[in-house]
Tab-separated table of C-alpha atoms in Angstrom:
chain	number	residue	atom	x	y	z
A	1	UNK	CA	5.130	128.288	-86.490
A	2	UNK	CA	3.424	129.391	-83.322
A	3	UNK	CA	0.001	129.439	-81.718
A	4	UNK	CA	-1.372	132.520	-80.008
A	5	UNK	CA	-4.571	133.305	-78.148
A	6	UNK	CA	-5.940	136.481	-79.717
A	7	UNK	CA	-8.493	138.104	-82.011
A	8	UNK	CA	-7.249	137.669	-85.596
A	9	UNK	CA	-8.761	141.030	-86.597
A	10	UNK	CA	-6.285	142.771	-84.259
A	11	UNK	CA	-3.082	141.293	-85.700
A	12	UNK	CA	-0.554	143.447	-87.553
A	13	UNK	CA	0.709	140.865	-90.042
A	14	UNK	CA	1.108	140.852	-93.810
A	15	UNK	CA	-2.052	138.764	-94.203
A	16	UNK	CA	-4.708	137.095	-92.150
A	17	UNK	CA	-6.649	134.136	-93.443
A	18	UNK	CA	-10.423	134.294	-93.409
A	19	UNK	CA	-12.411	131.096	-92.905
A	20	UNK	CA	-14.916	132.216	-95.516
A	21	UNK	CA	-18.011	130.728	-97.079
A	22	UNK	CA	-18.353	130.086	-100.810
A	23	UNK	CA	-19.936	133.489	-101.519
A	24	UNK	CA	-17.070	135.423	-99.840
A	25	UNK	CA	-19.682	137.989	-98.807
A	26	UNK	CA	-19.446	137.505	-95.048
A	27	UNK	CA	-21.118	135.226	-92.571
A	28	UNK	CA	-20.834	134.235	-88.944
A	29	UNK	CA	-17.866	133.507	-86.720
A	30	UNK	CA	-14.440	134.672	-87.843
A	31	UNK	CA	-15.777	135.475	-91.329
A	32	UNK	CA	-18.308	137.952	-89.950
A	33	UNK	CA	-15.780	139.448	-87.534
A	34	UNK	CA	-13.261	140.022	-90.348
A	35	UNK	CA	-15.881	141.590	-92.610
A	36	UNK	CA	-17.108	143.900	-89.824
A	37	UNK	CA	-13.583	144.975	-88.892
A	38	UNK	CA	-12.421	145.466	-92.498
A	39	UNK	CA	-15.395	147.617	-93.504
A	40	UNK	CA	-17.764	147.922	-96.463
A	41	UNK	CA	-15.012	148.074	-99.064
A	42	UNK	CA	-14.194	144.420	-98.397
A	43	UNK	CA	-17.650	143.243	-99.475
A	44	UNK	CA	-17.398	145.374	-102.607
A	45	UNK	CA	-14.074	143.760	-103.556
A	46	UNK	CA	-15.335	140.271	-102.681
A	47	UNK	CA	-18.352	140.721	-104.977
A	48	UNK	CA	-15.937	141.117	-107.882
A	49	UNK	CA	-14.236	137.761	-107.148
A	50	UNK	CA	-17.159	135.517	-108.102
A	51	UNK	CA	-17.085	133.394	-104.968
A	52	UNK	CA	-14.605	130.679	-104.024
A	53	UNK	CA	-14.665	126.886	-104.175
A	54	UNK	CA	-14.088	124.732	-101.120
A	55	UNK	CA	-10.352	124.147	-100.738
A	56	UNK	CA	-9.418	127.210	-102.792
A	57	UNK	CA	-8.318	130.687	-101.665
A	58	UNK	CA	-8.478	134.259	-102.952
A	59	UNK	CA	-6.685	137.457	-101.948
A	60	UNK	CA	-8.132	140.876	-101.091
A	61	UNK	CA	-6.881	144.023	-99.415
A	62	UNK	CA	-7.209	144.299	-95.646
A	63	UNK	CA	-8.938	147.711	-95.687
A	64	UNK	CA	-9.543	148.823	-92.062
A	65	UNK	CA	-7.695	145.852	-90.547
A	66	UNK	CA	-4.158	146.129	-89.150
A	67	UNK	CA	-3.255	143.339	-91.622
A	68	UNK	CA	-2.494	144.553	-95.137
A	69	UNK	CA	-4.234	141.652	-96.876
A	70	UNK	CA	-6.836	138.950	-96.346
A	71	UNK	CA	-6.590	135.500	-97.871
A	72	UNK	CA	-10.111	134.070	-98.018
A	73	UNK	CA	-10.320	130.288	-98.004
A	74	UNK	CA	-13.329	128.007	-97.857
A	75	UNK	CA	-12.964	125.003	-95.606
A	76	UNK	CA	-15.005	121.821	-95.843
A	77	UNK	CA	-18.149	121.049	-93.886
A	78	UNK	CA	-17.505	118.040	-91.634
A	79	UNK	CA	-19.511	115.041	-92.815
A	80	UNK	CA	-17.937	112.334	-90.696
A	81	UNK	CA	-14.488	112.357	-92.268
A	82	UNK	CA	-15.322	110.169	-95.252
A	83	UNK	CA	-15.859	112.885	-97.855
A	84	UNK	CA	-12.293	114.112	-98.464
A	85	UNK	CA	-12.597	116.640	-95.631
A	86	UNK	CA	-8.945	116.293	-94.592
A	87	UNK	CA	-7.684	116.814	-98.154
A	88	UNK	CA	-9.970	119.806	-98.705
A	89	UNK	CA	-8.850	121.363	-95.418
A	90	UNK	CA	-5.191	120.735	-96.273
A	91	UNK	CA	-5.751	122.463	-99.624
A	92	UNK	CA	-7.003	125.562	-97.761
A	93	UNK	CA	-3.710	125.829	-95.883
A	94	UNK	CA	-1.590	124.925	-98.914
A	95	UNK	CA	-3.292	127.417	-101.230
A	96	UNK	CA	-3.107	130.186	-98.603
A	97	UNK	CA	0.626	129.615	-98.136
A	98	UNK	CA	1.141	129.569	-101.914
A	99	UNK	CA	-0.529	132.977	-102.178
A	100	UNK	CA	1.587	134.300	-99.293
A	101	UNK	CA	4.773	133.030	-100.932
A	102	UNK	CA	3.839	134.488	-104.318
A	103	UNK	CA	3.262	137.877	-102.664
A	104	UNK	CA	6.479	137.532	-100.599
A	105	UNK	CA	4.663	137.952	-97.292
A	106	UNK	CA	6.701	137.488	-94.141
A	107	UNK	CA	3.813	136.839	-91.735
A	108	UNK	CA	0.575	134.924	-92.141
A	109	UNK	CA	-2.070	134.255	-89.476
A	110	UNK	CA	-4.598	131.437	-89.735
A	111	UNK	CA	-7.798	131.052	-87.735
A	112	UNK	CA	-9.138	127.590	-86.868
A	113	UNK	CA	-10.623	126.810	-90.297
A	114	UNK	CA	-13.860	124.768	-90.478
A	115	UNK	CA	-14.135	124.201	-86.711
A	116	UNK	CA	-17.050	126.562	-86.091
A	117	UNK	CA	-20.402	126.096	-87.769
A	118	UNK	CA	-18.806	123.721	-90.317
A	119	UNK	CA	-18.318	121.253	-87.438
A	120	UNK	CA	-14.824	119.923	-88.140
A	121	UNK	CA	-13.478	118.367	-84.901
A	122	UNK	CA	-10.988	120.835	-83.415
A	123	UNK	CA	-8.230	118.318	-82.714
A	124	UNK	CA	-8.414	116.752	-86.178
A	125	UNK	CA	-8.483	120.183	-87.870
A	126	UNK	CA	-5.464	121.371	-85.879
A	127	UNK	CA	-3.519	118.234	-86.819
A	128	UNK	CA	-4.229	118.856	-90.524
A	129	UNK	CA	-3.262	122.529	-90.133
A	130	UNK	CA	0.078	121.916	-88.428
A	131	UNK	CA	1.019	118.958	-90.654
A	132	UNK	CA	0.164	120.782	-93.893
A	133	UNK	CA	1.908	124.009	-92.903
A	134	UNK	CA	5.003	122.072	-91.793
A	135	UNK	CA	5.110	120.254	-95.121
A	136	UNK	CA	4.714	123.497	-97.054
A	137	UNK	CA	7.474	125.208	-95.072
A	138	UNK	CA	9.776	122.261	-95.803
A	139	UNK	CA	8.932	122.253	-99.514
A	140	UNK	CA	12.259	122.977	-101.151
A	141	UNK	CA	10.699	124.699	-104.169
A	142	UNK	CA	9.723	127.646	-101.949
A	143	UNK	CA	12.049	130.257	-100.587
A	144	UNK	CA	9.940	130.779	-97.490
A	145	UNK	CA	12.323	130.394	-94.622
A	146	UNK	CA	11.261	133.851	-93.485
A	147	UNK	CA	7.489	133.145	-93.533
A	148	UNK	CA	6.164	133.243	-89.978
A	149	UNK	CA	2.974	131.213	-89.643
A	150	UNK	CA	0.706	132.026	-86.730
A	151	UNK	CA	-2.236	129.901	-85.661
A	152	UNK	CA	-4.474	132.522	-84.082
A	153	UNK	CA	-6.867	130.872	-81.657
A	154	UNK	CA	-9.856	132.801	-80.351
A	155	UNK	CA	-10.633	130.298	-77.579
A	156	UNK	CA	-8.506	128.678	-74.904
A	157	UNK	CA	-9.517	125.148	-76.007
A	158	UNK	CA	-8.213	125.754	-79.527
A	159	UNK	CA	-5.014	127.303	-78.178
A	160	UNK	CA	-4.378	124.332	-75.894
A	161	UNK	CA	-4.882	121.879	-78.780
A	162	UNK	CA	-2.427	123.767	-81.021
A	163	UNK	CA	0.137	124.097	-78.243
A	164	UNK	CA	-0.006	120.352	-77.617
A	165	UNK	CA	0.454	119.521	-81.324
A	166	UNK	CA	3.215	122.099	-81.867
A	167	UNK	CA	5.106	120.887	-78.794
A	168	UNK	CA	5.171	117.358	-80.310
A	169	UNK	CA	6.578	118.627	-83.627
């Protein structure tokens, strides 16, 4: 696992993860950037998926992105931490990794899920992300030793938080 400071829409990986909303039809932040970069075909495919529940994930093609695929996951809205936010966020990472493993991807890049307009505190979200991904990579039922997980941070603050957590691991 590694953290990088970059624009997730520029990464040449097997799949990028989109911090989507329940409709999967685009929005602000990373979701909007991914939809703009991927092109109109992405919205057309997403319409056929019937939305996505919080904590779940769905796969589409990457279209005009350097990444071959997009895993769309819907993170929780922060409501103070007492409404199963950590478990829902962990499910986003778990489900995304499960899809990547099933498709035999070798590289998967995550954005900072739920930390934008959904208001999840960046440090708490990063802790959930690193812990959940570490647990999934150690899960003996997967043959995923070759899966490279990238935490793609758009801002320096996010990058610094991930670096600090990964250096402790």
